[in-house]
PDB file of C-alpha atoms in Angstrom:
ATOM      1  CA  MET D 103     145.533-187.063 197.828  1.00 45.00           C
ATOM      2  CA  SER D 104     143.264-184.664 199.522  1.00 56.00           C
ATOM      3  CA  SER D 105     144.486-181.772 197.472  1.00 60.00           C
ATOM      4  CA  ARG D 106     143.874-183.863 194.215  1.00 57.00           C
ATOM      5  CA  ASN D 107     140.278-184.649 195.447  1.00 59.00           C
ATOM      6  CA  ASP D 108     139.752-180.929 196.176  1.00 61.00           C
ATOM      7  CA  GLN D 109     140.686-180.011 192.632  1.00 64.00           C
ATOM      8  CA  ILE D 110     138.480-182.696 191.146  1.00 63.00           C
ATOM      9  CA  SER D 111     135.615-181.489 193.244  1.00 83.00           C
ATOM     10  CA  GLN D 112     136.232-177.841 192.318  1.00 85.00           C
ATOM     11  CA  ALA D 113     136.448-178.706 188.557  1.00 89.00           C
ATOM     12  CA  ALA D 114     133.134-180.637 188.826  1.00 91.00           C
ATOM     13  CA  LEU D 115     131.403-177.923 190.540  1.00 93.00           C
ATOM     14  CA  ALA D 116     132.671-175.303 188.117  1.00 94.00           C
ATOM     15  CA  GLU D 117     131.554-177.392 185.232  1.00 95.00           C
ATOM     16  CA  CYS D 118     128.113-177.878 186.634  1.00 94.00           C
ATOM     17  CA  VAL D 119     127.699-174.188 187.297  1.00 95.00           C
ATOM     18  CA  ARG D 120     128.922-173.243 183.764  1.00 95.00           C
ATOM     19  CA  ALA D 121     126.612-175.746 182.168  1.00 96.00           C
ATOM     20  CA  GLU D 122     123.497-174.690 184.122  1.00 95.00           C
ATOM     21  CA  ALA D 123     124.256-170.925 183.620  1.00 94.00           C
ATOM     22  CA  ALA D 124     124.518-171.667 179.881  1.00 93.00           C
ATOM     23  CA  ALA D 125     121.364-173.720 179.827  1.00 94.00           C
ATOM     24  CA  PHE D 126     119.224-171.083 181.623  1.00 91.00           C
ATOM     25  CA  GLY D 127     120.850-167.999 180.264  1.00 89.00           C
ATOM     26  CA  ILE D 128     122.141-166.790 183.710  1.00 92.00           C
ATOM     27  CA  PRO D 129     124.611-163.983 183.304  1.00 93.00           C
ATOM     28  CA  GLY D 130     126.488-164.505 186.575  1.00 94.00           C
ATOM     29  CA  ALA D 131     126.437-166.931 189.574  1.00 94.00           C
ATOM     30  CA  ALA D 132     128.409-167.787 192.540  1.00 95.00           C
ATOM     31  CA  VAL D 133     127.986-171.158 194.262  1.00 94.00           C
ATOM     32  CA  GLY D 134     129.338-172.533 197.441  1.00 92.00           C
ATOM     33  CA  VAL D 135     129.039-176.085 198.693  1.00 91.00           C
ATOM     34  CA  TRP D 136     129.976-177.755 201.977  1.00 88.00           C
ATOM     35  CA  VAL D 137     130.866-181.324 201.406  1.00 82.00           C
ATOM     36  CA  ASP D 138     132.849-183.769 203.545  1.00 82.00           C
ATOM     37  CA  GLY D 139     133.974-181.170 205.901  1.00 86.00           C
ATOM     38  CA  ARG D 140     135.252-178.940 202.983  1.00 87.00           C
ATOM     39  CA  GLU D 141     134.061-175.836 201.367  1.00 89.00           C
ATOM     40  CA  ILE D 142     134.274-175.369 197.748  1.00 91.00           C
ATOM     41  CA  HIS D 143     133.260-172.539 195.353  1.00 92.00           C
ATOM     42  CA  ALA D 144     132.606-172.008 191.708  1.00 95.00           C
ATOM     43  CA  CYS D 145     131.891-168.573 190.097  1.00 95.00           C
ATOM     44  CA  HIS D 146     130.629-167.904 186.532  1.00 95.00           C
ATOM     45  CA  GLY D 147     129.939-164.821 184.365  1.00 95.00           C
ATOM     46  CA  VAL D 148     129.703-161.201 185.201  1.00 93.00           C
ATOM     47  CA  THR D 149     127.679-158.939 187.589  1.00 91.00           C
ATOM     48  CA  ASP D 150     126.169-156.923 184.831  1.00 90.00           C
ATOM     49  CA  ALA D 151     125.642-158.369 181.337  1.00 87.00           C
ATOM     50  CA  GLY D 152     125.106-154.818 179.923  1.00 84.00           C
ATOM     51  CA  ALA D 153     128.165-153.049 181.319  1.00 85.00           C
ATOM     52  CA  ALA D 154     130.772-151.575 179.060  1.00 84.00           C
ATOM     53  CA  ASP D 155     133.474-153.160 181.321  1.00 87.00           C
ATOM     54  CA  PRO D 156     131.867-156.141 183.022  1.00 87.00           C
ATOM     55  CA  VAL D 157     133.057-157.132 186.464  1.00 91.00           C
ATOM     56  CA  PRO D 158     133.516-160.949 186.838  1.00 94.00           C
ATOM     57  CA  VAL D 159     131.543-162.684 189.606  1.00 95.00           C
ATOM     58  CA  ASP D 160     133.769-163.897 192.372  1.00 94.00           C
ATOM     59  CA  ARG D 161     133.295-165.326 195.961  1.00 91.00           C
ATOM     60  CA  ASN D 162     132.775-161.739 197.297  1.00 89.00           C
ATOM     61  CA  THR D 163     130.138-160.693 194.827  1.00 91.00           C
ATOM     62  CA  LEU D 164     126.957-159.540 196.634  1.00 89.00           C
ATOM     63  CA  PHE D 165     123.560-160.931 195.330  1.00 88.00           C
ATOM     64  CA  GLN D 166     120.018-160.076 195.987  1.00 84.00           C
ATOM     65  CA  LEU D 167     118.386-162.498 198.286  1.00 84.00           C
ATOM     66  CA  GLY D 168     114.773-162.146 197.155  1.00 85.00           C
ATOM     67  CA  SER D 169     112.423-164.312 199.111  1.00 87.00           C
ATOM     68  CA  VAL D 170     115.213-165.729 201.160  1.00 89.00           C
ATOM     69  CA  THR D 171     114.786-162.491 203.162  1.00 92.00           C
ATOM     70  CA  LYS D 172     111.855-164.317 204.840  1.00 95.00           C
ATOM     71  CA  THR D 173     114.524-166.428 206.595  1.00 95.00           C
ATOM     72  CA  TYR D 174     115.889-163.181 208.186  1.00 95.00           C
ATOM     73  CA  THR D 175     112.437-162.001 209.116  1.00 97.00           C
ATOM     74  CA  ALA D 176     111.557-165.343 210.730  1.00 97.00           C
ATOM     75  CA  THR D 177     114.854-165.469 212.619  1.00 98.00           C
ATOM     76  CA  ALA D 178     114.449-161.868 213.915  1.00 98.00           C
ATOM     77  CA  LEU D 179     110.839-162.740 215.065  1.00 98.00           C
ATOM     78  CA  MET D 180     112.015-165.983 216.743  1.00 98.00           C
ATOM     79  CA  ARG D 181     114.721-163.985 218.640  1.00 98.00           C
ATOM     80  CA  LEU D 182     111.799-161.814 220.012  1.00 98.00           C
ATOM     81  CA  VAL D 183     110.094-165.143 220.877  1.00 98.00           C
ATOM     82  CA  ALA D 184     113.155-166.334 222.674  1.00 98.00           C
ATOM     83  CA  GLU D 185     113.333-163.107 224.673  1.00 97.00           C
ATOM     84  CA  GLY D 186     109.707-163.470 225.735  1.00 98.00           C
ATOM     85  CA  ARG D 187     108.472-160.449 223.742  1.00 98.00           C
ATOM     86  CA  VAL D 188     106.391-162.366 221.138  1.00 98.00           C
ATOM     87  CA  GLU D 189     104.310-165.481 221.630  1.00 98.00           C
ATOM     88  CA  LEU D 190     103.867-167.567 218.552  1.00 98.00           C
ATOM     89  CA  ASP D 191     100.243-168.643 219.455  1.00 97.00           C
ATOM     90  CA  ALA D 192      99.231-165.134 220.159  1.00 98.00           C
ATOM     91  CA  PRO D 193      96.811-163.410 217.776  1.00 98.00           C
ATOM     92  CA  VAL D 194      98.567-160.859 215.493  1.00 98.00           C
ATOM     93  CA  ARG D 195      96.342-158.089 216.769  1.00 98.00           C
ATOM     94  CA  ARG D 196      98.065-158.346 220.120  1.00 98.00           C
ATOM     95  CA  TYR D 197     101.051-156.589 218.504  1.00 98.00           C
ATOM     96  CA  VAL D 198      99.371-154.877 215.591  1.00 98.00           C
ATOM     97  CA  PRO D 199      95.926-153.858 216.833  1.00 97.00           C
ATOM     98  CA  GLU D 200      95.286-151.765 213.790  1.00 96.00           C
ATOM     99  CA  LEU D 201      95.083-154.742 211.478  1.00 97.00           C
ATOM    100  CA  VAL D 202      91.875-154.759 209.399  1.00 96.00           C
ATOM    101  CA  LEU D 203      91.026-157.472 206.927  1.00 96.00           C
ATOM    102  CA  ALA D 204      87.994-158.073 204.686  1.00 93.00           C
ATOM    103  CA  ASP D 205      86.984-160.792 207.185  1.00 94.00           C
ATOM    104  CA  GLU D 206      86.868-159.408 210.652  1.00 95.00           C
ATOM    105  CA  ARG D 207      86.872-162.938 212.277  1.00 94.00           C
ATOM    106  CA  ALA D 208      90.032-163.851 210.490  1.00 95.00           C
ATOM    107  CA  ALA D 209      91.654-160.543 211.433  1.00 95.00           C
ATOM    108  CA  ALA D 210      90.991-161.365 215.095  1.00 96.00           C
ATOM    109  CA  GLU D 211      92.068-164.966 214.915  1.00 97.00           C
ATOM    110  CA  ILE D 212      95.215-165.136 212.772  1.00 98.00           C
ATOM    111  CA  THR D 213      98.279-165.914 214.936  1.00 98.00           C
ATOM    112  CA  VAL D 214     101.914-165.156 214.542  1.00 98.00           C
ATOM    113  CA  MET D 215     102.761-168.753 213.819  1.00 98.00           C
ATOM    114  CA  GLN D 216     100.246-168.889 210.951  1.00 98.00           C
ATOM    115  CA  LEU D 217     102.074-165.956 209.405  1.00 98.00           C
ATOM    116  CA  LEU D 218     105.347-167.914 209.519  1.00 97.00           C
ATOM    117  CA  ASN D 219     104.037-171.177 208.143  1.00 97.00           C
ATOM    118  CA  HIS D 220     101.778-169.638 205.570  1.00 97.00           C
ATOM    119  CA  THR D 221      98.532-170.956 207.080  1.00 97.00           C
ATOM    120  CA  ALA D 222      96.928-167.615 207.829  1.00 97.00           C
ATOM    121  CA  GLY D 223      94.535-167.847 204.938  1.00 96.00           C
ATOM    122  CA  LEU D 224      95.871-164.690 203.325  1.00 96.00           C
ATOM    123  CA  ASP D 225      96.092-164.295 199.557  1.00 93.00           C
ATOM    124  CA  TRP D 226      99.556-163.951 197.961  1.00 92.00           C
ATOM    125  CA  ASN D 227     100.034-160.206 198.189  1.00 89.00           C
ATOM    126  CA  VAL D 228      98.923-156.624 198.084  1.00 86.00           C
ATOM    127  CA  ILE D 229     100.438-154.633 195.235  1.00 82.00           C
ATOM    128  CA  ALA D 230     100.697-151.204 196.807  1.00 78.00           C
ATOM    129  CA  ASP D 231     103.563-148.644 196.432  1.00 78.00           C
ATOM    130  CA  THR D 232     103.771-147.495 200.023  1.00 81.00           C
ATOM    131  CA  GLY D 233     106.903-145.354 199.522  1.00 77.00           C
ATOM    132  CA  ASP D 234     110.405-145.646 200.983  1.00 76.00           C
ATOM    133  CA  GLY D 235     109.835-143.984 204.321  1.00 83.00           C
ATOM    134  CA  ASP D 236     109.773-145.443 207.800  1.00 87.00           C
ATOM    135  CA  ASP D 237     105.980-145.756 207.538  1.00 88.00           C
ATOM    136  CA  ALA D 238     106.106-148.065 204.470  1.00 90.00           C
ATOM    137  CA  LEU D 239     105.152-151.253 206.366  1.00 93.00           C
ATOM    138  CA  ALA D 240     102.405-149.329 208.350  1.00 94.00           C
ATOM    139  CA  GLY D 241     100.962-148.309 204.910  1.00 94.00           C
ATOM    140  CA  PHE D 242     101.143-151.798 203.619  1.00 93.00           C
ATOM    141  CA  VAL D 243      99.171-153.166 206.552  1.00 95.00           C
ATOM    142  CA  ALA D 244      96.497-150.550 206.085  1.00 95.00           C
ATOM    143  CA  ALA D 245      96.278-151.598 202.454  1.00 93.00           C
ATOM    144  CA  MET D 246      95.597-155.263 203.627  1.00 94.00           C
ATOM    145  CA  ALA D 247      92.009-154.302 204.334  1.00 94.00           C
ATOM    146  CA  GLU D 248      91.554-154.978 200.526  1.00 91.00           C
ATOM    147  CA  LEU D 249      93.321-158.315 200.520  1.00 92.00           C
ATOM    148  CA  GLN D 250      91.290-161.433 199.819  1.00 89.00           C
ATOM    149  CA  LEU D 251      91.166-164.374 202.148  1.00 93.00           C
ATOM    150  CA  ILE D 252      91.395-167.656 200.454  1.00 94.00           C
ATOM    151  CA  ALA D 253      90.612-169.989 203.518  1.00 95.00           C
ATOM    152  CA  PRO D 254      89.904-169.670 207.339  1.00 95.00           C
ATOM    153  CA  PRO D 255      93.023-169.160 209.486  1.00 96.00           C
ATOM    154  CA  GLY D 256      94.865-172.484 210.022  1.00 95.00           C
ATOM    155  CA  ALA D 257      92.813-174.354 207.401  1.00 96.00           C
ATOM    156  CA  ARG D 258      95.446-174.799 204.663  1.00 96.00           C
ATOM    157  CA  ALA D 259      98.794-173.750 203.573  1.00 96.00           C
ATOM    158  CA  SER D 260      99.148-170.976 201.001  1.00 95.00           C
ATOM    159  CA  TYR D 261     102.283-168.962 200.245  1.00 95.00           C
ATOM    160  CA  SER D 262     101.737-165.365 201.135  1.00 95.00           C
ATOM    161  CA  GLN D 263     104.133-162.438 200.735  1.00 94.00           C
ATOM    162  CA  ALA D 264     101.498-160.316 202.600  1.00 95.00           C
ATOM    163  CA  GLY D 265     101.874-162.505 205.651  1.00 96.00           C
ATOM    164  CA  PHE D 266     105.420-161.975 205.957  1.00 96.00           C
ATOM    165  CA  ASN D 267     105.196-158.197 205.367  1.00 95.00           C
ATOM    166  CA  LEU D 268     102.686-158.289 208.274  1.00 97.00           C
ATOM    167  CA  ALA D 269     105.251-160.231 210.294  1.00 97.00           C
ATOM    168  CA  GLY D 270     107.755-157.475 209.584  1.00 96.00           C
ATOM    169  CA  ARG D 271     105.282-155.001 210.979  1.00 97.00           C
ATOM    170  CA  ILE D 272     105.089-157.046 214.236  1.00 98.00           C
ATOM    171  CA  ILE D 273     108.785-156.791 214.592  1.00 98.00           C
ATOM    172  CA  GLU D 274     108.566-152.962 214.161  1.00 97.00           C
ATOM    173  CA  LYS D 275     105.851-152.615 216.769  1.00 98.00           C
ATOM    174  CA  VAL D 276     107.498-154.816 219.368  1.00 98.00           C
ATOM    175  CA  THR D 277     110.954-153.262 218.980  1.00 98.00           C
ATOM    176  CA  GLY D 278     110.045-149.681 218.202  1.00 97.00           C
ATOM    177  CA  LEU D 279     112.500-149.815 215.328  1.00 97.00           C
ATOM    178  CA  THR D 280     112.125-149.922 211.626  1.00 95.00           C
ATOM    179  CA  TYR D 281     112.179-153.427 210.210  1.00 95.00           C
ATOM    180  CA  GLU D 282     115.708-152.883 208.711  1.00 92.00           C
ATOM    181  CA  GLN D 283     117.112-151.500 211.968  1.00 94.00           C
ATOM    182  CA  ALA D 284     115.495-154.408 214.039  1.00 97.00           C
ATOM    183  CA  VAL D 285     116.898-157.091 211.722  1.00 96.00           C
ATOM    184  CA  ALA D 286     120.239-155.539 211.772  1.00 93.00           C
ATOM    185  CA  GLU D 287     120.218-155.450 215.723  1.00 96.00           C
ATOM    186  CA  LEU D 288     118.618-158.874 216.092  1.00 97.00           C
ATOM    187  CA  VAL D 289     120.333-160.890 213.264  1.00 96.00           C
ATOM    188  CA  LEU D 290     122.942-159.122 211.178  1.00 94.00           C
ATOM    189  CA  ARG D 291     125.187-157.694 213.871  1.00 95.00           C
ATOM    190  CA  PRO D 292     125.206-160.737 216.114  1.00 96.00           C
ATOM    191  CA  LEU D 293     126.198-162.854 213.127  1.00 94.00           C
ATOM    192  CA  GLY D 294     128.885-160.477 211.925  1.00 93.00           C
ATOM    193  CA  LEU D 295     127.102-159.906 208.549  1.00 90.00           C
ATOM    194  CA  SER D 296     128.575-156.614 207.866  1.00 85.00           C
ATOM    195  CA  ARG D 297     128.133-157.093 204.094  1.00 84.00           C
ATOM    196  CA  THR D 298     124.442-157.665 204.214  1.00 86.00           C
ATOM    197  CA  GLY D 299     121.903-154.896 203.819  1.00 82.00           C
ATOM    198  CA  PHE D 300     118.509-153.893 202.520  1.00 81.00           C
ATOM    199  CA  ASP D 301     119.397-151.510 199.780  1.00 71.00           C
ATOM    200  CA  ALA D 302     122.101-151.836 196.998  1.00 64.00           C
ATOM    201  CA  GLY D 303     123.148-148.169 197.564  1.00 66.00           C
ATOM    202  CA  ASP D 304     124.009-148.771 201.212  1.00 66.00           C
ATOM    203  CA  LEU D 305     126.177-151.824 200.640  1.00 66.00           C
ATOM    204  CA  PRO D 306     130.028-151.838 200.236  1.00 61.00           C
ATOM    205  CA  GLY D 307     130.789-150.355 196.756  1.00 60.00           C
ATOM    206  CA  GLY D 308     127.264-149.162 196.318  1.00 58.00           C
ATOM    207  CA  ARG D 309     125.238-150.121 193.254  1.00 60.00           C
ATOM    208  CA  THR D 310     128.290-150.070 190.912  1.00 59.00           C
ATOM    209  CA  GLY D 311     130.709-152.121 193.060  1.00 70.00           C
ATOM    210  CA  ASN D 312     131.078-155.821 193.314  1.00 85.00           C
ATOM    211  CA  THR D 313     127.270-156.277 193.501  1.00 85.00           C
ATOM    212  CA  ALA D 314     125.268-158.414 191.006  1.00 88.00           C
ATOM    213  CA  ALA D 315     122.535-156.462 189.115  1.00 84.00           C
ATOM    214  CA  GLY D 316     119.161-158.159 188.538  1.00 83.00           C
ATOM    215  CA  HIS D 317     118.450-159.005 184.848  1.00 82.00           C
ATOM    216  CA  ASP D 318     115.201-159.035 182.909  1.00 81.00           C
ATOM    217  CA  LEU D 319     114.708-161.244 179.830  1.00 81.00           C
ATOM    218  CA  ASN D 320     113.689-158.980 176.867  1.00 84.00           C
ATOM    219  CA  GLU D 321     111.277-160.046 174.110  1.00 86.00           C
ATOM    220  CA  ASP D 322     114.220-160.335 171.730  1.00 85.00           C
ATOM    221  CA  GLY D 323     116.069-162.732 174.047  1.00 79.00           C
ATOM    222  CA  THR D 324     118.565-160.101 175.261  1.00 81.00           C
ATOM    223  CA  LEU D 325     119.105-159.169 178.991  1.00 82.00           C
ATOM    224  CA  SER D 326     118.538-155.885 180.612  1.00 80.00           C
ATOM    225  CA  ALA D 327     120.245-155.167 183.895  1.00 80.00           C
ATOM    226  CA  SER D 328     118.503-153.352 186.679  1.00 74.00           C
ATOM    227  CA  ARG D 329     120.042-152.199 189.953  1.00 63.00           C
ATOM    228  CA  ASP D 330     116.899-150.556 191.286  1.00 61.00           C
ATOM    229  CA  TRP D 331     116.070-152.921 194.044  1.00 61.00           C
ATOM    230  CA  THR D 332     115.383-153.143 197.721  1.00 63.00           C
ATOM    231  CA  GLU D 333     114.285-155.793 200.195  1.00 67.00           C
ATOM    232  CA  GLY D 334     111.243-155.882 202.568  1.00 84.00           C
ATOM    233  CA  PRO D 335     110.314-158.532 205.180  1.00 91.00           C
ATOM    234  CA  ALA D 336     109.005-160.867 202.304  1.00 87.00           C
ATOM    235  CA  GLY D 337     111.724-160.058 199.869  1.00 82.00           C
ATOM    236  CA  SER D 338     111.683-158.028 196.757  1.00 64.00           C
ATOM    237  CA  SER D 339     108.080-158.545 195.896  1.00 49.00           C
ATOM    238  CA  GLY D 340     107.361-155.188 194.310  1.00 43.00           C
ATOM    239  CA  ALA D 341     104.868-154.335 197.088  1.00 41.00           C
ATOM    240  CA  LEU D 342     107.263-152.258 199.138  1.00 45.00           C
ATOM    241  CA  ARG D 343     110.130-149.898 198.406  1.00 43.00           C
ATOM    242  CA  ARG D 344     112.272-149.672 201.563  1.00 44.00           C
ATOM    243  CA  ARG D 345     115.564-148.126 202.458  1.00 40.00           C
ATOM    244  CA  ALA D 346     117.400-148.740 205.636  1.00 35.00           C
ATOM    245  CA  ARG D 347     117.282-145.624 207.834  1.00 34.00           C
TER     246      ARG D 347
END
């Protein structure tokens, strides 16, 4: 009976994934659900819609995390909190003394916690190409001097990519490592996440292996695949180009 229920659940999930992918024009997806103590999966489509010989998506296909990278940033920072190396209520300048913002009072008052819960009063982001070197985050923080503030620290919630990139810089300053190295040491290796990384070229199989490409919707309705992506502390926001070193 259990096997029969598993098959029914698997079929229902597979049909749901297929229908949603068709409705939204998604070229490939892999979905896993934990329900009633069981793990079921459904995969659909291909990793690259424009490939001459498309690779089907399966349970082992690697996908870009995007803004879910913030979860890794927050986890790494909380590990430093647990170790007594960072205090959530401390001002950010305790760890990044070079921080300059358009509002000096805000720069002095913003706390680590406010970065994590998006109440620092920082605008969405700074669009600045700071390169792919180990100083990319430092360059980003320097560029924050031009960032608008939309509220006093702690006054309201407002989603901020810039805030999480600044949190990534705290991790660098406290650990003495690059953000990527620090997250690998604090999060990825302890969890055994050997197939998780910050640059597609550094992952198993590289950019052409079982790794899903990003896809852009063209004006004529067709899809164009892109494998030129990396992740920073806030995700693939376009503000940073980082490679693990």
